[in-house]
């Protein structure tokens, strides 16, 4: 027992001596994690900063750690982000051979191995499917330097929800437009917007939105078919916020992507307010309030259609010169739904013109109700009639008559069905009448025998008389 007590004392003493060291180790570990997080943030910022120094913004799709390089690519730059503290990635070429950070100089590859990313530049890469192996993050990019490039005009500033934007994109080969006459299929340009997931904006967590698809076929807004130049318009009819525009062109031989700088999509600068008419003869008022100070109020032109409850449609147009208050007077055509289509044209203060289509504005006018006058205000004659009506008791519902009629119908129908099914006459229902009694003969047996003998004798005589009558009388008379 004494030894056990001594061991416990030594253990407590040892724990007391080691506890400060354990606490210090925890603090050092936490500090190291904070330093690693800070280094990771600095490394990612440094890596993204390198994107601005690259000679071109064209990219190759990077999906499931795989990408494909076509024969037209001269130089490829890979910016691959990975888990902090993990080893550098391993590249697998189309022939199955592998490229490591240690063998980069032997293969004439420039490879920068940072704490959380790899920056790799390869000249004249092998065409075909490539693969990157490692703990790769989805922010990775694959930039290409090639004679085949996708060039898209930048989007204007101060974009608004509902605005219609024109886009012009060109597929260039050595600075000249690539014609698609040698391709079996027409070139297609896809326009997508990717949310930056900035928590300060309303589009946080909205992901990717497919905005439009244009074809180089000379139809719609495209000027010429298969000239490698895409012209078109698309409407920004999604939620406001910070978005990254991305353009993709796919052909049978290669794919090019272009990602522009993030843009901020603002809400519509017009807010309509409805004031219903105060009387049946008055008109409803719709006032268009300007909520964006950067819009030049004198340049606004608002037009559209009004659909009334009776089905009729009217056109309207408002301009700042004739109507500086931007107030629309809507005819009062009774109760029901009024629907307004709204299109706004105007200029920003920097001179940029815009055109936007706003959501339909609808308001409902309910049927007017009037309060009934009080009884004291009614004429004396009407008041007397109301009092008489209230004094007379209301007749009750004739439940007995209804029940009696239903019972009569039920009984009559049941008897009719019984007579039809049984085949009896209606007189069978008179069950209280007595049936006629048939008289039964009670003669004695001797009398019955005598009567029988008499009947037989009479029958024999009748038969003989009949036989005699049948004999011809052939005797001649005496004379």
Short mmCIF file of N, CA, C and O in Angstrom, two decimals, residues 272 305 307 338-342 357-362:
data_model
loop_
_atom_site.label_atom_id
_atom_site.label_comp_id
_atom_site.label_asym_id
_atom_site.label_seq_id
_atom_site.Cartn_x
_atom_site.Cartn_y
_atom_site.Cartn_z
N UNK A 272 -41.16 51.03 -59.77
CA UNK A 272 -42.51 51.56 -59.98
C UNK A 272 -43.37 51.43 -58.73
O UNK A 272 -43.32 50.43 -58.02
N UNK A 305 -46.79 48.27 -72.62
CA UNK A 305 -48.21 48.04 -72.85
C UNK A 305 -48.94 47.86 -71.52
O UNK A 305 -48.34 47.41 -70.53
N UNK A 307 -52.38 45.99 -70.06
CA UNK A 307 -53.49 45.05 -70.30
C UNK A 307 -54.52 45.24 -69.19
O UNK A 307 -54.22 45.06 -68.01
N UNK A 338 -54.61 44.53 -63.57
CA UNK A 338 -53.95 45.41 -64.53
C UNK A 338 -52.49 44.96 -64.63
O UNK A 338 -51.80 44.83 -63.60
N UNK A 339 -52.01 44.71 -65.84
CA UNK A 339 -50.65 44.20 -66.05
C UNK A 339 -49.92 45.17 -66.97
O UNK A 339 -50.42 45.52 -68.05
N UNK A 340 -48.68 45.56 -66.57
CA UNK A 340 -47.87 46.49 -67.34
C UNK A 340 -46.58 45.83 -67.76
O UNK A 340 -45.86 45.25 -66.93
N UNK A 341 -46.27 45.90 -69.06
CA UNK A 341 -44.95 45.54 -69.58
C UNK A 341 -44.11 46.80 -69.63
O UNK A 341 -44.55 47.84 -70.17
N UNK A 342 -42.87 46.71 -69.11
CA UNK A 342 -42.05 47.91 -68.95
C UNK A 342 -40.70 47.70 -69.63
O UNK A 342 -40.00 46.71 -69.34
N UNK A 357 -35.21 45.40 -69.72
CA UNK A 357 -36.59 44.95 -69.64
C UNK A 357 -36.89 44.58 -68.20
O UNK A 357 -36.23 43.70 -67.63
N UNK A 358 -37.87 45.22 -67.62
CA UNK A 358 -38.20 45.00 -66.22
C UNK A 358 -39.28 43.93 -66.10
O UNK A 358 -40.03 43.67 -67.06
N UNK A 359 -39.38 43.29 -64.96
CA UNK A 359 -40.46 42.30 -64.77
C UNK A 359 -41.83 42.95 -64.89
O UNK A 359 -42.00 44.16 -64.70
N UNK A 360 -42.81 42.14 -65.25
CA UNK A 360 -44.17 42.65 -65.37
C UNK A 360 -44.66 43.23 -64.04
O UNK A 360 -44.41 42.65 -62.98
N UNK A 361 -45.33 44.36 -64.15
CA UNK A 361 -45.94 44.99 -62.98
C UNK A 361 -47.44 44.73 -63.03
O UNK A 361 -48.09 45.04 -64.03
N UNK A 362 -47.98 44.16 -61.99
CA UNK A 362 -49.42 43.86 -61.94
C UNK A 362 -49.98 44.35 -60.61
O UNK A 362 -49.32 44.26 -59.57
#
